PDB file of C-alpha atoms and ligand atoms in Angstrom:
ATOM      1  CA  MET A   1      71.076 169.007  65.590  1.00 34.00           C
ATOM      2  CA  PRO A   2      72.037 171.661  63.291  1.00 33.00           C
ATOM      3  CA  GLY A   3      75.971 172.303  62.916  1.00 34.00           C
ATOM      4  CA  ALA A   4      76.592 168.667  64.560  1.00 35.00           C
ATOM      5  CA  SER A   5      78.651 167.798  61.519  1.00 36.00           C
ATOM      6  CA  LYS A   6      80.889 170.595  62.661  1.00 32.00           C
ATOM      7  CA  GLU A   7      81.893 169.029  65.643  1.00 35.00           C
ATOM      8  CA  LEU A   8      82.511 165.384  64.386  1.00 34.00           C
ATOM      9  CA  PRO A   9      86.329 164.241  64.904  1.00 39.00           C
ATOM     10  CA  SER A  10      88.919 165.872  62.217  1.00 39.00           C
ATOM     11  CA  GLY A  11      89.608 163.128  59.653  1.00 37.00           C
ATOM     12  CA  ALA A  12      86.351 161.427  59.977  1.00 38.00           C
ATOM     13  CA  LYS A  13      84.424 160.445  57.076  1.00 36.00           C
ATOM     14  CA  PRO A  14      80.603 160.551  56.832  1.00 35.00           C
ATOM     15  CA  GLN A  15      78.775 157.004  56.579  1.00 39.00           C
ATOM     16  CA  ILE A  16      76.464 155.943  53.548  1.00 33.00           C
ATOM     17  CA  VAL A  17      73.949 153.935  55.137  1.00 37.00           C
ATOM     18  CA  SER A  18      71.369 153.043  52.548  1.00 34.00           C
ATOM     19  CA  GLY A  19      72.868 155.230  50.044  1.00 32.00           C
ATOM     20  CA  VAL A  20      72.176 158.155  52.208  1.00 32.00           C
ATOM     21  CA  PRO A  21      75.442 160.127  53.979  1.00 34.00           C
ATOM     22  CA  ASN A  22      75.012 159.412  57.872  1.00 46.00           C
ATOM     23  CA  GLU A  23      77.362 161.983  58.924  1.00 48.00           C
ATOM     24  CA  PHE A  24      76.142 161.639  62.580  1.00 52.00           C
ATOM     25  CA  SER A  25      77.021 158.337  62.758  1.00 54.00           C
ATOM     26  CA  PRO A  26      80.736 158.630  64.035  1.00 55.00           C
ATOM     27  CA  ALA A  27      79.100 161.031  66.789  1.00 60.00           C
ATOM     28  CA  LEU A  28      76.658 158.717  67.719  1.00 64.00           C
ATOM     29  CA  ASP A  29      79.494 155.971  68.319  1.00 63.00           C
ATOM     30  CA  LEU A  30      81.016 158.392  70.645  1.00 67.00           C
ATOM     31  CA  VAL A  31      77.790 159.405  72.462  1.00 70.00           C
ATOM     32  CA  LEU A  32      77.079 155.200  72.581  1.00 69.00           C
ATOM     33  CA  THR A  33      80.469 154.775  74.255  1.00 68.00           C
ATOM     34  CA  ALA A  34      79.710 157.538  76.920  1.00 71.00           C
ATOM     35  CA  LEU A  35      76.798 156.902  77.605  1.00 71.00           C
ATOM     36  CA  GLU A  36      77.622 153.167  78.298  1.00 70.00           C
ATOM     37  CA  GLN A  37      80.562 154.205  80.720  1.00 71.00           C
ATOM     38  CA  MET A  38      78.460 156.609  82.524  1.00 73.00           C
ATOM     39  CA  ARG A  39      75.756 153.184  83.121  1.00 69.00           C
ATOM     40  CA  GLU A  40      78.782 150.949  84.023  1.00 70.00           C
ATOM     41  CA  ARG A  41      79.887 153.245  86.423  1.00 73.00           C
ATOM     42  CA  GLY A  42      76.600 153.741  88.188  1.00 72.00           C
ATOM     43  CA  GLU A  43      76.181 157.058  87.457  1.00 70.00           C
ATOM     44  CA  LYS A  44      72.468 158.363  87.441  1.00 63.00           C
ATOM     45  CA  LEU A  45      72.280 161.338  84.452  1.00 61.00           C
ATOM     46  CA  PRO A  46      71.556 161.088  81.341  1.00 63.00           C
ATOM     47  CA  ARG A  47      70.081 157.710  82.139  1.00 59.00           C
ATOM     48  CA  ALA A  48      70.202 155.358  79.458  1.00 56.00           C
ATOM     49  CA  SER A  49      68.525 151.583  79.821  1.00 51.00           C
ATOM     50  CA  ARG A  50      69.977 148.737  77.554  1.00 52.00           C
ATOM     51  CA  ILE A  51      66.581 148.495  75.452  1.00 49.00           C
ATOM     52  CA  SER A  52      67.057 152.226  74.298  1.00 53.00           C
ATOM     53  CA  LEU A  53      70.757 151.568  73.717  1.00 57.00           C
ATOM     54  CA  THR A  54      69.896 148.693  71.741  1.00 51.00           C
ATOM     55  CA  GLN A  55      67.311 151.113  69.538  1.00 52.00           C
ATOM     56  CA  LEU A  56      70.175 153.802  69.390  1.00 58.00           C
ATOM     57  CA  HIS A  57      72.432 151.169  67.479  1.00 54.00           C
ATOM     58  CA  ARG A  58      69.300 149.936  65.211  1.00 51.00           C
ATOM     59  CA  PRO A  59      69.199 152.564  63.023  1.00 44.00           C
ATOM     60  CA  ILE A  60      72.938 152.180  61.948  1.00 50.00           C
ATOM     61  CA  VAL A  61      72.713 148.217  61.312  1.00 51.00           C
ATOM     62  CA  ALA A  62      69.359 147.407  60.726  1.00 49.00           C
ATOM     63  CA  GLU A  63      69.206 149.485  57.516  1.00 53.00           C
ATOM     64  CA  LEU A  64      72.232 148.086  55.778  1.00 55.00           C
ATOM     65  CA  PRO A  65      70.992 147.251  52.596  1.00 54.00           C
ATOM     66  CA  SER A  66      71.555 143.376  50.877  1.00 61.00           C
ATOM     67  CA  ARG A  67      74.981 141.700  51.051  1.00 65.00           C
ATOM     68  CA  ALA A  68      77.984 143.212  50.027  1.00 58.00           C
ATOM     69  CA  ALA A  69      76.151 146.566  48.662  1.00 66.00           C
ATOM     70  CA  HIS A  70      77.635 148.732  51.728  1.00 79.00           C
ATOM     71  CA  PRO A  71      81.215 150.560  50.229  1.00 84.00           C
ATOM     72  CA  ASP A  72      82.912 150.453  53.606  1.00 94.00           C
ATOM     73  CA  LYS A  73      81.762 147.597  56.050  1.00 96.00           C
ATOM     74  CA  ALA A  74      85.529 148.388  57.786  1.00 97.00           C
ATOM     75  CA  ALA A  75      84.544 151.850  58.644  1.00 97.00           C
ATOM     76  CA  LEU A  76      81.698 150.587  59.939  1.00 97.00           C
ATOM     77  CA  LEU A  77      82.883 147.767  62.427  1.00 97.00           C
ATOM     78  CA  ALA A  78      85.775 150.303  63.309  1.00 97.00           C
ATOM     79  CA  PRO A  79      83.472 151.951  66.227  1.00 97.00           C
ATOM     80  CA  ILE A  80      82.393 148.957  67.155  1.00 97.00           C
ATOM     81  CA  ARG A  81      86.265 147.703  67.962  1.00 98.00           C
ATOM     82  CA  THR A  82      86.695 150.985  69.543  1.00 97.00           C
ATOM     83  CA  ARG A  83      83.426 150.404  72.351  1.00 98.00           C
ATOM     84  CA  VAL A  84      85.042 146.341  72.819  1.00 98.00           C
ATOM     85  CA  ALA A  85      88.165 147.861  73.616  1.00 98.00           C
ATOM     86  CA  VAL A  86      87.035 149.938  76.279  1.00 98.00           C
ATOM     87  CA  CYS A  87      84.428 147.469  77.453  1.00 97.00           C
ATOM     88  CA  VAL A  88      83.773 146.835  81.348  1.00 98.00           C
ATOM     89  CA  LYS A  89      80.289 145.179  81.427  1.00 97.00           C
ATOM     90  CA  CYS A  90      82.496 142.180  82.956  1.00 98.00           C
ATOM     91  CA  PRO A  91      84.498 143.753  85.338  1.00 98.00           C
ATOM     92  CA  HIS A  92      86.378 140.451  86.445  1.00 97.00           C
ATOM     93  CA  LEU A  93      87.187 139.418  82.465  1.00 98.00           C
ATOM     94  CA  ALA A  94      88.124 143.605  82.183  1.00 98.00           C
ATOM     95  CA  ALA A  95      90.742 143.292  85.002  1.00 97.00           C
ATOM     96  CA  SER A  96      92.006 139.827  83.992  1.00 96.00           C
ATOM     97  CA  ARG A  97      92.804 140.159  80.234  1.00 97.00           C
ATOM     98  CA  THR A  98      95.452 141.606  78.521  1.00 98.00           C
ATOM     99  CA  GLN A  99      93.549 142.969  75.540  1.00 98.00           C
ATOM    100  CA  THR A 100      90.316 142.662  73.913  1.00 98.00           C
ATOM    101  CA  VAL A 101      89.776 140.120  70.947  1.00 98.00           C
ATOM    102  CA  PHE A 102      87.269 141.860  68.447  1.00 98.00           C
ATOM    103  CA  GLY A 103      87.720 139.677  64.851  1.00 98.00           C
ATOM    104  CA  VAL A 104      89.825 139.402  62.305  1.00 98.00           C
ATOM    105  CA  GLY A 105      89.628 139.365  58.247  1.00 98.00           C
ATOM    106  CA  ASN A 106      87.582 140.465  55.383  1.00 98.00           C
ATOM    107  CA  PRO A 107      84.958 143.031  56.733  1.00 98.00           C
ATOM    108  CA  ASP A 108      83.180 142.260  53.483  1.00 97.00           C
ATOM    109  CA  ALA A 109      83.711 138.138  53.806  1.00 98.00           C
ATOM    110  CA  GLU A 110      80.995 135.616  52.416  1.00 97.00           C
ATOM    111  CA  LEU A 111      81.931 132.983  55.618  1.00 98.00           C
ATOM    112  CA  MET A 112      82.243 133.983  58.643  1.00 98.00           C
ATOM    113  CA  PHE A 113      83.390 131.471  61.295  1.00 98.00           C
ATOM    114  CA  ILE A 114      82.148 131.972  64.991  1.00 98.00           C
ATOM    115  CA  GLY A 115      84.297 130.312  68.021  1.00 98.00           C
ATOM    116  CA  GLU A 116      83.776 130.526  71.604  1.00 98.00           C
ATOM    117  CA  ALA A 117      86.242 132.683  73.166  1.00 98.00           C
ATOM    118  CA  PRO A 118      89.859 133.669  73.252  1.00 98.00           C
ATOM    119  CA  GLY A 119      92.393 131.383  74.966  1.00 97.00           C
ATOM    120  CA  ALA A 120      95.826 132.496  76.449  1.00 96.00           C
ATOM    121  CA  ASP A 121      97.448 132.501  72.769  1.00 97.00           C
ATOM    122  CA  GLU A 122      94.455 135.102  71.606  1.00 98.00           C
ATOM    123  CA  ASP A 123      94.353 137.022  74.978  1.00 97.00           C
ATOM    124  CA  ALA A 124      98.447 137.661  74.278  1.00 97.00           C
ATOM    125  CA  ARG A 125      97.964 138.220  70.618  1.00 98.00           C
ATOM    126  CA  GLY A 126      94.802 140.402  70.197  1.00 98.00           C
ATOM    127  CA  GLU A 127      93.626 138.062  67.409  1.00 98.00           C
ATOM    128  CA  PRO A 128      90.870 134.957  67.449  1.00 98.00           C
ATOM    129  CA  PHE A 129      92.237 131.469  66.637  1.00 98.00           C
ATOM    130  CA  VAL A 130      96.238 131.990  66.701  1.00 98.00           C
ATOM    131  CA  GLY A 131      96.719 129.254  68.999  1.00 97.00           C
ATOM    132  CA  ARG A 132      96.848 125.586  68.139  1.00 97.00           C
ATOM    133  CA  ALA A 133      93.280 125.605  67.480  1.00 98.00           C
ATOM    134  CA  GLY A 134      93.487 128.111  65.664  1.00 98.00           C
ATOM    135  CA  GLN A 135      96.131 126.714  63.388  1.00 98.00           C
ATOM    136  CA  LEU A 136      94.117 123.989  62.588  1.00 98.00           C
ATOM    137  CA  LEU A 137      91.094 126.572  62.069  1.00 98.00           C
ATOM    138  CA  THR A 138      93.539 128.148  59.142  1.00 98.00           C
ATOM    139  CA  LYS A 139      94.023 124.631  57.666  1.00 98.00           C
ATOM    140  CA  ILE A 140      90.928 124.001  57.245  1.00 98.00           C
ATOM    141  CA  ILE A 141      90.011 127.462  55.700  1.00 98.00           C
ATOM    142  CA  GLU A 142      92.764 127.054  53.356  1.00 98.00           C
ATOM    143  CA  THR A 143      91.850 123.550  52.321  1.00 98.00           C
ATOM    144  CA  MET A 144      88.222 125.160  51.381  1.00 98.00           C
ATOM    145  CA  GLY A 145      90.336 126.881  49.010  1.00 98.00           C
ATOM    146  CA  PHE A 146      90.172 130.732  51.079  1.00 98.00           C
ATOM    147  CA  SER A 147      92.880 132.552  52.753  1.00 98.00           C
ATOM    148  CA  ARG A 148      92.590 133.394  56.281  1.00 98.00           C
ATOM    149  CA  ALA A 149      92.532 136.856  55.505  1.00 98.00           C
ATOM    150  CA  GLU A 150      89.371 136.219  53.064  1.00 98.00           C
ATOM    151  CA  VAL A 151      87.120 134.967  55.927  1.00 98.00           C
ATOM    152  CA  TYR A 152      85.565 136.510  58.807  1.00 98.00           C
ATOM    153  CA  ILE A 153      86.536 135.291  62.247  1.00 99.00           C
ATOM    154  CA  ALA A 154      85.223 136.037  65.735  1.00 98.00           C
ATOM    155  CA  ASN A 155      84.194 134.852  69.260  1.00 98.00           C
ATOM    156  CA  VAL A 156      80.811 134.991  71.177  1.00 98.00           C
ATOM    157  CA  LEU A 157      83.297 136.165  74.035  1.00 98.00           C
ATOM    158  CA  LYS A 158      85.795 139.071  73.202  1.00 98.00           C
ATOM    159  CA  CYS A 159      87.125 138.750  76.611  1.00 98.00           C
ATOM    160  CA  ARG A 160      89.529 135.653  77.783  1.00 98.00           C
ATOM    161  CA  PRO A 161      87.103 134.041  80.630  1.00 98.00           C
ATOM    162  CA  ASP A 162      89.520 134.107  83.651  1.00 96.00           C
ATOM    163  CA  MET A 163      91.032 131.602  85.546  1.00 93.00           C
ATOM    164  CA  PRO A 164      92.025 130.811  89.164  1.00 89.00           C
ATOM    165  CA  GLN A 165      95.480 132.408  89.820  1.00 85.00           C
ATOM    166  CA  GLY A 166      97.941 129.811  88.754  1.00 82.00           C
ATOM    167  CA  SER A 167      95.303 127.549  86.575  1.00 84.00           C
ATOM    168  CA  SER A 168      96.669 127.692  83.086  1.00 80.00           C
ATOM    169  CA  GLY A 169      93.937 126.002  81.158  1.00 87.00           C
ATOM    170  CA  ASN A 170      90.722 127.408  79.880  1.00 91.00           C
ATOM    171  CA  ARG A 171      86.925 127.449  80.728  1.00 95.00           C
ATOM    172  CA  PRO A 172      83.675 127.931  78.986  1.00 95.00           C
ATOM    173  CA  PRO A 173      82.186 131.346  79.228  1.00 97.00           C
ATOM    174  CA  THR A 174      79.141 131.914  81.631  1.00 97.00           C
ATOM    175  CA  PRO A 175      75.537 132.231  80.202  1.00 96.00           C
ATOM    176  CA  ALA A 176      75.688 135.939  81.657  1.00 97.00           C
ATOM    177  CA  GLU A 177      78.952 136.544  80.035  1.00 98.00           C
ATOM    178  CA  MET A 178      77.791 135.503  76.742  1.00 97.00           C
ATOM    179  CA  GLN A 179      74.640 137.600  77.514  1.00 97.00           C
ATOM    180  CA  THR A 180      76.356 140.457  78.224  1.00 97.00           C
ATOM    181  CA  CYS A 181      78.718 140.090  75.043  1.00 98.00           C
ATOM    182  CA  LEU A 182      76.445 139.169  72.415  1.00 98.00           C
ATOM    183  CA  PRO A 183      75.227 142.474  70.867  1.00 97.00           C
ATOM    184  CA  TYR A 184      79.060 143.184  69.723  1.00 97.00           C
ATOM    185  CA  LEU A 185      79.040 140.076  67.672  1.00 98.00           C
ATOM    186  CA  ALA A 186      75.521 140.478  66.730  1.00 97.00           C
ATOM    187  CA  GLU A 187      76.566 143.953  65.145  1.00 97.00           C
ATOM    188  CA  GLN A 188      79.752 142.345  63.870  1.00 98.00           C
ATOM    189  CA  ILE A 189      77.267 139.882  61.951  1.00 98.00           C
ATOM    190  CA  ALA A 190      74.853 142.277  60.552  1.00 97.00           C
ATOM    191  CA  ILE A 191      77.817 144.544  59.397  1.00 97.00           C
ATOM    192  CA  ILE A 192      79.460 141.906  57.651  1.00 97.00           C
ATOM    193  CA  GLN A 193      76.176 139.863  56.338  1.00 97.00           C
ATOM    194  CA  PRO A 194      77.852 136.560  55.484  1.00 98.00           C
ATOM    195  CA  LYS A 195      76.434 134.122  52.723  1.00 98.00           C
ATOM    196  CA  VAL A 196      77.168 131.745  55.890  1.00 98.00           C
ATOM    197  CA  LEU A 197      78.051 131.466  59.409  1.00 98.00           C
ATOM    198  CA  VAL A 198      79.947 128.505  60.585  1.00 98.00           C
ATOM    199  CA  ALA A 199      79.608 127.926  64.635  1.00 98.00           C
ATOM    200  CA  LEU A 200      82.572 126.211  65.927  1.00 98.00           C
ATOM    201  CA  GLY A 201      81.213 123.992  68.748  1.00 98.00           C
ATOM    202  CA  ALA A 202      78.336 123.709  70.903  1.00 97.00           C
ATOM    203  CA  THR A 203      79.239 127.108  72.607  1.00 96.00           C
ATOM    204  CA  ALA A 204      78.943 129.442  69.739  1.00 97.00           C
ATOM    205  CA  VAL A 205      75.872 127.417  69.108  1.00 97.00           C
ATOM    206  CA  GLU A 206      74.406 128.258  72.122  1.00 97.00           C
ATOM    207  CA  GLY A 207      75.402 131.736  71.674  1.00 96.00           C
ATOM    208  CA  LEU A 208      73.901 132.058  67.966  1.00 97.00           C
ATOM    209  CA  LEU A 209      70.585 130.177  68.507  1.00 97.00           C
ATOM    210  CA  GLY A 210      69.958 130.371  72.235  1.00 94.00           C
ATOM    211  CA  THR A 211      69.822 126.415  72.500  1.00 91.00           C
ATOM    212  CA  ARG A 212      71.946 123.610  73.739  1.00 88.00           C
ATOM    213  CA  SER A 213      71.919 120.350  72.390  1.00 92.00           C
ATOM    214  CA  THR A 214      74.719 117.280  71.462  1.00 95.00           C
ATOM    215  CA  MET A 215      77.058 118.435  68.709  1.00 97.00           C
ATOM    216  CA  ARG A 216      76.611 114.903  67.266  1.00 96.00           C
ATOM    217  CA  GLU A 217      72.441 116.180  67.175  1.00 95.00           C
ATOM    218  CA  MET A 218      73.313 119.795  65.613  1.00 97.00           C
ATOM    219  CA  ARG A 219      76.259 119.483  63.420  1.00 98.00           C
ATOM    220  CA  GLY A 220      76.473 118.682  59.789  1.00 98.00           C
ATOM    221  CA  LYS A 221      72.810 120.533  59.522  1.00 97.00           C
ATOM    222  CA  TRP A 222      71.652 123.855  57.905  1.00 98.00           C
ATOM    223  CA  HIS A 223      70.401 126.133  60.676  1.00 97.00           C
ATOM    224  CA  SER A 224      69.398 129.892  60.658  1.00 97.00           C
ATOM    225  CA  HIS A 225      70.796 132.748  62.456  1.00 97.00           C
ATOM    226  CA  GLN A 226      68.489 135.500  61.465  1.00 94.00           C
ATOM    227  CA  GLU A 227      68.094 134.164  57.918  1.00 94.00           C
ATOM    228  CA  THR A 228      71.671 133.495  57.305  1.00 97.00           C
ATOM    229  CA  PRO A 229      72.205 129.883  56.739  1.00 98.00           C
ATOM    230  CA  LEU A 230      74.204 128.455  59.922  1.00 98.00           C
ATOM    231  CA  MET A 231      76.686 125.617  59.687  1.00 98.00           C
ATOM    232  CA  ILE A 232      77.148 123.634  62.754  1.00 98.00           C
ATOM    233  CA  THR A 233      80.420 121.763  63.268  1.00 98.00           C
ATOM    234  CA  TYR A 234      83.224 120.686  65.751  1.00 98.00           C
ATOM    235  CA  HIS A 235      85.182 123.086  67.434  1.00 98.00           C
ATOM    236  CA  PRO A 236      88.714 122.509  66.147  1.00 98.00           C
ATOM    237  CA  SER A 237      90.002 121.698  69.565  1.00 97.00           C
ATOM    238  CA  TYR A 238      87.751 118.835  69.434  1.00 97.00           C
ATOM    239  CA  LEU A 239      89.944 117.270  66.300  1.00 97.00           C
ATOM    240  CA  LEU A 240      92.963 117.922  68.566  1.00 97.00           C
ATOM    241  CA  ARG A 241      91.461 116.077  71.210  1.00 97.00           C
ATOM    242  CA  ASN A 242      90.102 113.122  68.778  1.00 96.00           C
ATOM    243  CA  GLN A 243      92.759 112.863  66.226  1.00 95.00           C
ATOM    244  CA  ALA A 244      90.144 110.209  64.231  1.00 96.00           C
ATOM    245  CA  PRO A 245      90.224 110.324  60.777  1.00 96.00           C
ATOM    246  CA  SER A 246      86.568 109.782  60.680  1.00 96.00           C
ATOM    247  CA  GLU A 247      86.012 113.035  63.206  1.00 97.00           C
ATOM    248  CA  LYS A 248      87.845 114.883  60.333  1.00 97.00           C
ATOM    249  CA  ARG A 249      85.798 113.542  57.497  1.00 98.00           C
ATOM    250  CA  LYS A 250      82.689 115.128  59.314  1.00 98.00           C
ATOM    251  CA  VAL A 251      84.119 118.153  59.921  1.00 98.00           C
ATOM    252  CA  TRP A 252      85.760 118.366  56.071  1.00 98.00           C
ATOM    253  CA  GLU A 253      81.617 117.136  54.954  1.00 98.00           C
ATOM    254  CA  ASP A 254      80.381 119.688  56.874  1.00 98.00           C
ATOM    255  CA  MET A 255      82.610 122.424  55.138  1.00 98.00           C
ATOM    256  CA  LEU A 256      81.831 120.771  51.420  1.00 98.00           C
ATOM    257  CA  GLN A 257      78.085 121.688  51.864  1.00 98.00           C
ATOM    258  CA  VAL A 258      79.611 125.074  53.276  1.00 98.00           C
ATOM    259  CA  LEU A 259      81.287 125.390  49.614  1.00 98.00           C
ATOM    260  CA  GLU A 260      78.086 124.194  48.082  1.00 98.00           C
ATOM    261  CA  ARG A 261      75.902 127.057  49.530  1.00 98.00           C
ATOM    262  CA  ILE A 262      78.246 129.671  48.789  1.00 98.00           C
ATOM    263  CA  GLY A 263      78.586 128.334  45.358  1.00 97.00           C
ATOM    264  CA  ARG A 264      82.352 127.194  45.221  1.00 97.00           C
ATOM    265  CA  PRO A 265      83.539 125.090  42.707  1.00 96.00           C
ATOM    266  CA  ILE A 266      84.561 121.671  44.729  1.00 97.00           C
ATOM    267  CA  THR A 267      87.532 119.624  43.240  1.00 97.00           C
ATOM    268  CA  GLU A 268      87.273 116.123  43.197  1.00 97.00           C
ATOM    269  CA  LYS A 269      90.461 116.084  45.276  1.00 97.00           C
ATOM    270  CA  GLN A 270      88.642 118.700  47.697  1.00 97.00           C
ATOM    271  CA  ARG A 271      85.685 115.504  47.639  1.00 97.00           C
ATOM    272  CA  ASN A 272      87.738 113.203  48.577  1.00 96.00           C
ATOM    273  CA  TYR A 273      90.199 114.486  51.483  1.00 96.00           C
ATOM    274  CA  PHE A 274      89.699 112.501  54.948  1.00 92.00           C
ATOM    275  CA  ARG A 275      88.091 109.757  53.313  1.00 90.00           C
TER     276      ARG A 275
HETATM  277  N1  URA B   1      89.280 128.859  71.101  1.00 59.60           N
HETATM  278  C1  URA B   1      87.875 129.979  70.372  1.00 59.60           C
HETATM  279  O1  URA B   1      86.549 129.621  69.982  1.00 59.60           O
HETATM  280  N2  URA B   1      88.341 130.875  70.154  1.00 59.60           N
HETATM  281  C2  URA B   1      89.352 131.573  69.798  1.00 59.60           C
HETATM  282  O2  URA B   1      89.755 132.299  69.285  1.00 59.60           O
HETATM  283  C3  URA B   1      90.821 130.217  69.894  1.00 59.60           C
HETATM  284  C4  URA B   1      90.127 129.154  70.479  1.00 59.60           C
END
């Protein structure tokens, strides 16, 4: 594509992938967005299957060198956020949402939390985990010794699952909604490359591992998502429903394991919380 770099949007910076300037990445993202929109509108030409779209994405993400080596992960996440913001792959969710909820925090985080889907508060604010469950998650993060801005927080679904008119609650995402949305999360994880992933609740586990089992069975143990260590723990909304100190302690023990795995020092006080 000789001369293609001249057609990049003004202000677009060449991106570095594996130490090689990849000035085509921003252009590729524009092409991908246009192709996805054409496919969603049912237009026949040019044809782009989901497999070929995935293959187009792969060179950008899969060639990233080892953790933290990329100088500007925020720049890699930005075009994905843009694609998510205009996504209409689930037309019913695109129609009902206020906005998409991409993710928040440090693009170079060592620790990444994955939840289920935005609720009403998150849909209104455009940020994951800002409602009651989110406030509890923030407390857990801070008790671990991190600030909310130091870690990264995202959901399996980027849209709030729609509810029948007049009803205020939440519903879990359907398997089809999760399958449709998961490629975005996969890209986020591949770019951030956290040292440890934490799945909050069974829906996040289903999204990440493709398996469903009881939380009692799965939590507190190390699992693996594409070679990244994955800790499974209860969703903070479970702790809001069940205030027993024993349940808080279980989540806390899971977080102590996470701190150990990341190599963070743990104080005696931290070890004894919720005992
Ligand atoms: N619950 C989730 O799983 N995610 C949010 O963002 C908020 C509540």
